[in-house]
Each structure stands twice: as C-alpha cells, then as structure tokens.
Amino acid sequence: MNKSVNQTKSYCRRIAKMARHGSVGVALILFSLIVSSRAFPDLAYELINTYPHQPALFTQGLELYQGKLYESSGLYGHSKIIARNFPPAANDSIRGSALPDTVFAEGITQYRGKLYMLTWRAGRGLIIDPQHFKLLGVFPYEGEGWGLCASIVKGRADHFVMSNGSSELQWLAADTMTLINTLTVTENNSPVTKLNELECVGDYVIANQWHSNYLFIIDGRDGKVLSKLDLSELVDAANKTSPLAAEAVLNGVAFDARDNSWLVTGKLWPNIFRIRFELPALP
C-alpha cells in the first residue's frame, strides 16, 4: 500500500476520533482540507479509431462543423486554414486557403456559421467564410492569442473563451468580441500554465497544455481543473511511423456531438485519433 493511502487512512481515523469526542466542526474542516488537497486520478479514455493526418501541418486549431474537419496550421510564411470531409475517404480532397506571410495562424472555432481564428501576436483575429475561405471581418483582442472556443449555454449570453499561453482564460462577448472576464485555471489551487488549444462543451472547457501530454477538463465557471487525461500512449503511437520533432507536441481537440467522441492530434503528427471519455460531473 502506498504512503498516500496510509496517510489518508490515518487522517480518517483521527477525524472519527475527533467526532466521537464532540469536535465535529473541527473534524469536518480537517476532512474538507484533505479532500480538497487530494490529487484526482487521471480520467480513463477509450481509443475508437485512428485516421491519417498530414504530417506537414503545424496544427493550432481543430473544429468539426457540418461534416467537415477544419484545421488551422501555423508558422510565419506557412500558415493556412484547410477543411476535409470527416471521417475521411480515400478519394476526398482537401480544400483551404494559404494566409499572408505576416500571419501566424492559431486557434479556431465555429460560431453561427463563421470561423473565428486567432493570429498569435498580431492582436487581431480573422472571421472567415467556411465555405469559400473568404475574409469576412477582423476583431481585436488583448495579448497573445493561442486557443479559442465558442461557449453556448442555454439561458446565458454566448461568449468566446480564449487562451494566451498563460494560466489565464479570457471571456469575450460574442456580439462585440470585447473582454468581459478573466479566470485563472488552477489544479489543486496551483495555476496551470501554457494553456493552448481549447474546446467548449456547455460549461466545460477542454484544454491542451503546450509541451504536455495532458488534456485538461476545466470547469468554465470557476477555472478549476476537474480532471485530466494522460494521452502519452497516443504520443507514442504517433511516434511509431517516424520520430517526431521537438515541437511536434499534442495540440488539437474537437468534439463530435454525433457520438460524443473527441478528435485529438498534434503538430506535425501523422495521425488523428478518435477517443471517448466521460466528462466528470460539475460541482
């Protein structure tokens, strides 16, 4: 039996003894401190399918919309946004558009039939027609832009959630793209830094962490990490064809509402993986 389990049992015996002697209030406080500081186990997931992915794509954003998988690929002079039917067929073609050399494409999301894309350090995002990849508009934002997702919950005004590479998430009003709130993401009261690609599902925010094999499940109401998935096995699987470059990190997550599964990939990866897991209950 490991040390942490023994310690927990010892604490529980102390709490029971305190309760028997009438110190119920102190016992409850001690119990709450133990529970809040205890690390949660990694969330289990099931690998459902594996698909080919262009290893030349420096994946920054991934989004499923109307049967197509949209993907933004970064780097100055190489940025682009593409789309393909998904799941892919052997004779499917990939459509898209190259972006100006001055643009470093980052996270994307779909909202009301339009694609919204960040551009890292430029301080402006692009609104793009997903059918013809025409530029429909531009919006400003503060700081760096890494990941973006549209949060739509019944009974609440729509908004976007944006990451900037720190532990902070920004809330942008969907109608004006102005900053309305910020939240610090924490795991056991410690900030979680390097937040990258995002996906919003109800009150959940699912986030990649740059140079990490973890996928974080975040309560979008208070920024607390509810659980996380260790996707190291998928990183190993992507490495099997040929060794990945140092920057070929896990990045790219898209929710498929048709069967409640998730698509995940990485920068310069040869594969996209479909996985399924159960979101933890919100407090």
Short mmCIF file of C-alpha atoms in Angstrom, two decimals:
data_model
loop_
_atom_site.label_atom_id
_atom_site.label_comp_id
_atom_site.label_asym_id
_atom_site.label_seq_id
_atom_site.Cartn_x
_atom_site.Cartn_y
_atom_site.Cartn_z
CA MET A 1 0.00 0.00 0.00
CA ASN A 2 1.41 3.40 -0.94
CA LYS A 3 2.24 6.15 1.51
CA SER A 4 -0.60 8.49 0.46
CA VAL A 5 -3.23 5.81 1.08
CA ASN A 6 -1.79 5.08 4.54
CA GLN A 7 -1.78 8.80 5.35
CA THR A 8 -5.39 9.20 4.24
CA LYS A 9 -6.47 6.27 6.44
CA SER A 10 -4.59 7.76 9.38
CA TYR A 11 -6.29 11.13 8.87
CA CYS A 12 -9.69 9.45 8.64
CA ARG A 13 -9.09 7.63 11.94
CA ARG A 14 -8.19 10.96 13.55
CA ILE A 15 -11.34 12.56 12.18
CA ALA A 16 -13.51 9.73 13.52
CA LYS A 17 -11.88 10.03 16.95
CA MET A 18 -12.45 13.79 17.00
CA ALA A 19 -16.09 13.33 16.02
CA ARG A 20 -16.63 10.80 18.84
CA HIS A 21 -15.29 13.36 21.34
CA GLY A 22 -17.61 16.09 20.11
CA SER A 23 -15.20 18.06 17.92
CA VAL A 24 -17.45 17.65 14.89
CA GLY A 25 -16.82 21.13 13.44
CA VAL A 26 -13.03 20.75 13.55
CA ALA A 27 -13.33 17.23 12.13
CA LEU A 28 -15.35 18.45 9.17
CA ILE A 29 -12.88 21.25 8.46
CA LEU A 30 -9.97 18.80 8.54
CA PHE A 31 -11.84 16.39 6.27
CA SER A 32 -12.59 19.15 3.74
CA LEU A 33 -8.92 20.14 3.67
CA ILE A 34 -7.86 16.55 2.99
CA VAL A 35 -10.37 16.13 0.17
CA SER A 36 -9.52 19.47 -1.47
CA SER A 37 -5.77 18.76 -1.44
CA ARG A 38 -6.01 15.17 -2.63
CA ALA A 39 -4.94 14.66 -6.27
CA PHE A 40 -7.64 13.21 -8.50
CA PRO A 41 -6.89 10.19 -10.72
CA ASP A 42 -6.36 10.64 -14.46
CA LEU A 43 -9.56 10.25 -16.46
CA ALA A 44 -9.80 6.99 -18.43
CA TYR A 45 -10.48 7.07 -22.17
CA GLU A 46 -11.16 4.59 -24.98
CA LEU A 47 -9.37 4.72 -28.33
CA ILE A 48 -12.03 4.23 -31.03
CA ASN A 49 -10.29 4.91 -34.34
CA THR A 50 -7.17 6.27 -36.00
CA TYR A 51 -7.12 8.39 -39.17
CA PRO A 52 -4.33 9.73 -41.38
CA HIS A 53 -3.19 13.32 -40.83
CA GLN A 54 -0.90 15.43 -42.98
CA PRO A 55 2.42 15.48 -41.07
CA ALA A 56 3.34 18.83 -42.64
CA LEU A 57 0.55 20.61 -40.74
CA PHE A 58 1.66 22.63 -37.71
CA THR A 59 -1.72 22.12 -36.04
CA GLN A 60 -3.05 25.02 -33.98
CA GLY A 61 -6.83 24.62 -34.08
CA LEU A 62 -9.24 21.78 -34.83
CA GLU A 63 -13.01 22.13 -35.32
CA LEU A 64 -15.79 19.88 -36.61
CA TYR A 65 -18.61 21.65 -38.46
CA GLN A 66 -21.29 20.23 -40.77
CA GLY A 67 -19.42 17.03 -41.52
CA LYS A 68 -16.09 18.73 -42.20
CA LEU A 69 -12.97 18.96 -40.08
CA TYR A 70 -11.43 22.43 -40.15
CA GLU A 71 -7.82 22.88 -39.16
CA SER A 72 -5.53 25.87 -38.80
CA SER A 73 -1.80 25.40 -39.34
CA GLY A 74 0.71 27.92 -38.02
CA LEU A 75 4.19 29.37 -38.61
CA TYR A 76 5.00 32.60 -40.44
CA GLY A 77 5.11 32.06 -44.19
CA HIS A 78 3.34 28.71 -43.91
CA SER A 79 0.04 29.45 -42.16
CA LYS A 80 -3.14 28.14 -43.71
CA ILE A 81 -6.66 27.00 -42.94
CA ILE A 82 -8.00 23.81 -44.50
CA ALA A 83 -11.07 21.59 -44.48
CA ARG A 84 -11.81 17.99 -45.38
CA ASN A 85 -14.74 15.64 -45.08
CA PHE A 86 -14.64 13.70 -41.84
CA PRO A 87 -14.36 10.81 -41.36
CA PRO A 88 -12.13 10.94 -44.44
CA ALA A 89 -12.44 8.74 -47.53
CA ALA A 90 -9.62 7.72 -49.84
CA ASN A 91 -10.79 9.98 -52.69
CA ASP A 92 -11.57 13.04 -50.56
CA SER A 93 -9.88 16.30 -51.46
CA ILE A 94 -8.59 18.90 -49.03
CA ARG A 95 -9.72 22.48 -49.56
CA GLY A 96 -8.41 25.60 -47.95
CA SER A 97 -6.52 28.83 -48.22
CA ALA A 98 -2.98 29.96 -47.55
CA LEU A 99 -2.67 33.01 -45.31
CA PRO A 100 -0.38 36.05 -45.77
CA ASP A 101 3.24 35.61 -44.69
CA THR A 102 2.69 38.11 -41.87
CA VAL A 103 0.04 35.89 -40.24
CA PHE A 104 0.80 33.15 -37.71
CA ALA A 105 -2.42 31.13 -37.56
CA GLU A 106 -3.57 29.97 -34.13
CA GLY A 107 -6.75 28.50 -32.61
CA ILE A 108 -10.08 28.39 -34.46
CA THR A 109 -13.73 27.93 -33.55
CA GLN A 110 -17.08 27.99 -35.33
CA TYR A 111 -19.87 30.33 -34.31
CA ARG A 112 -23.11 30.99 -36.17
CA GLY A 113 -21.79 29.62 -39.44
CA LYS A 114 -18.50 31.51 -39.41
CA LEU A 115 -14.96 30.55 -38.46
CA TYR A 116 -13.08 32.69 -35.95
CA MET A 117 -9.28 32.39 -35.96
CA LEU A 118 -6.58 33.92 -33.76
CA THR A 119 -3.21 35.12 -35.08
CA TRP A 120 -0.81 34.73 -32.14
CA ARG A 121 0.95 38.10 -31.58
CA ALA A 122 -0.87 40.27 -34.10
CA GLY A 123 -3.61 41.26 -31.66
CA ARG A 124 -6.34 40.65 -34.21
CA GLY A 125 -8.50 37.72 -35.14
CA LEU A 126 -9.96 36.79 -38.51
CA ILE A 127 -13.59 35.95 -39.31
CA ILE A 128 -13.66 33.54 -42.24
CA ASP A 129 -16.35 32.09 -44.51
CA PRO A 130 -16.04 28.29 -44.02
CA GLN A 131 -17.38 27.54 -47.48
CA HIS A 132 -15.11 29.72 -49.63
CA PHE A 133 -12.46 30.78 -47.05
CA LYS A 134 -13.07 34.46 -47.75
CA LEU A 135 -12.23 37.04 -45.10
CA LEU A 136 -15.46 38.39 -43.64
CA GLY A 137 -14.08 40.59 -40.88
CA VAL A 138 -11.39 41.30 -38.28
CA PHE A 139 -11.65 41.65 -34.50
CA PRO A 140 -9.09 42.92 -31.96
CA TYR A 141 -8.04 41.17 -28.75
CA GLU A 142 -5.58 41.82 -25.93
CA GLY A 143 -2.28 39.94 -25.57
CA GLU A 144 -1.26 36.81 -27.42
CA GLY A 145 -3.89 34.53 -28.97
CA TRP A 146 -3.40 30.77 -28.63
CA GLY A 147 -6.67 28.83 -28.34
CA LEU A 148 -10.30 29.82 -28.95
CA CYS A 149 -13.69 28.19 -28.45
CA ALA A 150 -17.30 29.38 -28.58
CA SER A 151 -19.27 28.76 -25.39
CA ILE A 152 -23.03 28.44 -25.86
CA VAL A 153 -25.17 27.59 -22.82
CA LYS A 154 -28.95 27.97 -22.73
CA GLY A 155 -30.04 30.85 -20.54
CA ARG A 156 -26.72 32.67 -20.74
CA ALA A 157 -25.26 35.11 -23.25
CA ASP A 158 -22.93 33.49 -25.78
CA HIS A 159 -19.22 34.16 -25.40
CA PHE A 160 -15.81 33.05 -26.61
CA VAL A 161 -13.09 31.63 -24.36
CA MET A 162 -9.50 32.48 -25.35
CA SER A 163 -6.14 31.26 -24.06
CA ASN A 164 -2.87 33.17 -24.33
CA GLY A 165 -0.25 30.64 -23.23
CA SER A 166 -0.53 31.51 -19.54
CA SER A 167 -2.83 30.12 -16.83
CA GLU A 168 -5.41 32.78 -17.68
CA LEU A 169 -8.52 32.32 -19.82
CA GLN A 170 -10.24 35.37 -21.27
CA TRP A 171 -14.00 35.62 -21.80
CA LEU A 172 -15.03 37.67 -24.89
CA ALA A 173 -18.59 38.80 -25.57
CA ALA A 174 -19.77 37.00 -28.72
CA ASP A 175 -21.54 40.01 -30.17
CA THR A 176 -18.76 42.58 -29.66
CA MET A 177 -15.61 40.46 -29.08
CA THR A 178 -14.80 42.70 -26.11
CA LEU A 179 -13.19 41.36 -22.93
CA ILE A 180 -15.79 40.72 -20.22
CA ASN A 181 -13.98 38.46 -17.74
CA THR A 182 -10.78 36.56 -16.96
CA LEU A 183 -10.27 33.36 -14.97
CA THR A 184 -7.11 31.70 -13.71
CA VAL A 185 -7.13 27.94 -14.27
CA THR A 186 -5.98 26.03 -11.20
CA GLU A 187 -5.31 22.41 -10.30
CA ASN A 188 -5.33 21.79 -6.53
CA ASN A 189 -5.07 25.57 -6.06
CA SER A 190 -1.94 25.85 -8.25
CA PRO A 191 -2.08 27.73 -11.60
CA VAL A 192 -1.98 25.60 -14.76
CA THR A 193 0.21 27.45 -17.27
CA LYS A 194 0.79 27.14 -21.04
CA LEU A 195 -2.88 26.60 -21.87
CA ASN A 196 -3.21 26.20 -25.62
CA GLU A 197 -5.92 24.75 -27.90
CA LEU A 198 -9.45 24.85 -26.46
CA GLU A 199 -12.83 23.22 -26.97
CA CYS A 200 -16.00 24.38 -25.20
CA VAL A 201 -18.86 21.99 -24.40
CA GLY A 202 -21.51 23.54 -22.20
CA ASP A 203 -19.84 24.78 -19.01
CA TYR A 204 -16.74 22.66 -19.67
CA VAL A 205 -13.54 23.98 -21.24
CA ILE A 206 -11.21 21.27 -22.55
CA ALA A 207 -7.61 22.44 -22.99
CA ASN A 208 -4.31 21.24 -24.37
CA GLN A 209 -1.21 22.30 -22.46
CA TRP A 210 1.80 23.23 -24.57
CA HIS A 211 4.60 20.64 -24.34
CA SER A 212 2.42 18.38 -22.19
CA ASN A 213 0.69 15.08 -22.92
CA TYR A 214 -2.29 16.04 -20.78
CA LEU A 215 -5.74 17.14 -21.82
CA PHE A 216 -7.34 19.21 -19.04
CA ILE A 217 -11.06 19.20 -18.21
CA ILE A 218 -11.86 22.61 -16.71
CA ASP A 219 -14.97 23.97 -15.00
CA GLY A 220 -15.57 27.08 -17.07
CA ARG A 221 -17.49 28.72 -14.23
CA ASP A 222 -14.56 29.00 -11.81
CA GLY A 223 -11.46 27.79 -13.68
CA LYS A 224 -10.85 24.72 -11.54
CA VAL A 225 -9.47 21.58 -13.19
CA LEU A 226 -11.97 18.77 -12.69
CA SER A 227 -9.82 16.03 -14.18
CA LYS A 228 -7.28 15.37 -16.92
CA LEU A 229 -6.37 12.71 -19.46
CA ASP A 230 -2.84 11.41 -19.91
CA LEU A 231 -2.53 10.91 -23.70
CA SER A 232 1.08 9.69 -23.63
CA GLU A 233 0.07 6.46 -25.36
CA LEU A 234 -1.25 8.44 -28.32
CA VAL A 235 2.00 10.42 -28.46
CA ASP A 236 3.88 7.09 -28.55
CA ALA A 237 1.59 5.83 -31.32
CA ALA A 238 2.20 8.98 -33.39
CA ASN A 239 5.94 8.39 -32.93
CA LYS A 240 5.88 4.89 -34.40
CA THR A 241 5.99 5.87 -38.07
CA SER A 242 8.99 8.16 -37.63
CA PRO A 243 10.45 10.08 -34.68
CA LEU A 244 8.56 13.34 -34.06
CA ALA A 245 10.33 16.69 -33.94
CA ALA A 246 10.70 18.52 -30.63
CA GLU A 247 7.82 20.88 -31.49
CA ALA A 248 5.53 18.06 -32.65
CA VAL A 249 3.52 18.32 -29.46
CA LEU A 250 -0.01 17.25 -28.64
CA ASN A 251 -2.31 20.03 -29.91
CA GLY A 252 -5.75 19.97 -31.47
CA VAL A 253 -9.02 18.84 -29.90
CA ALA A 254 -12.50 18.75 -31.44
CA PHE A 255 -15.78 17.43 -30.02
CA ASP A 256 -18.00 15.26 -32.22
CA ALA A 257 -21.53 15.69 -30.86
CA ARG A 258 -22.86 12.97 -33.18
CA ASP A 259 -21.46 10.23 -30.95
CA ASN A 260 -19.95 12.15 -28.00
CA SER A 261 -16.41 11.36 -29.05
CA TRP A 262 -13.33 13.55 -29.41
CA LEU A 263 -10.72 14.02 -32.12
CA VAL A 264 -7.18 14.75 -30.94
CA THR A 265 -3.93 15.22 -32.83
CA GLY A 266 -0.66 17.12 -32.62
CA LYS A 267 1.57 19.45 -34.57
CA LEU A 268 3.31 17.59 -37.41
CA TRP A 269 1.59 14.32 -36.42
CA PRO A 270 0.82 11.58 -38.97
CA ASN A 271 -2.42 10.61 -37.16
CA ILE A 272 -5.69 11.91 -35.80
CA PHE A 273 -7.18 9.81 -33.01
CA ARG A 274 -10.82 9.42 -32.07
CA ILE A 275 -11.29 8.81 -28.36
CA ARG A 276 -14.20 8.64 -25.96
CA PHE A 277 -14.34 9.53 -22.29
CA GLU A 278 -16.96 10.56 -19.78
CA LEU A 279 -16.84 14.14 -18.60
CA PRO A 280 -16.71 14.38 -14.80
CA ALA A 281 -19.77 15.80 -13.08
CA LEU A 282 -19.79 19.54 -12.48
CA PRO A 283 -19.86 20.50 -8.80
#
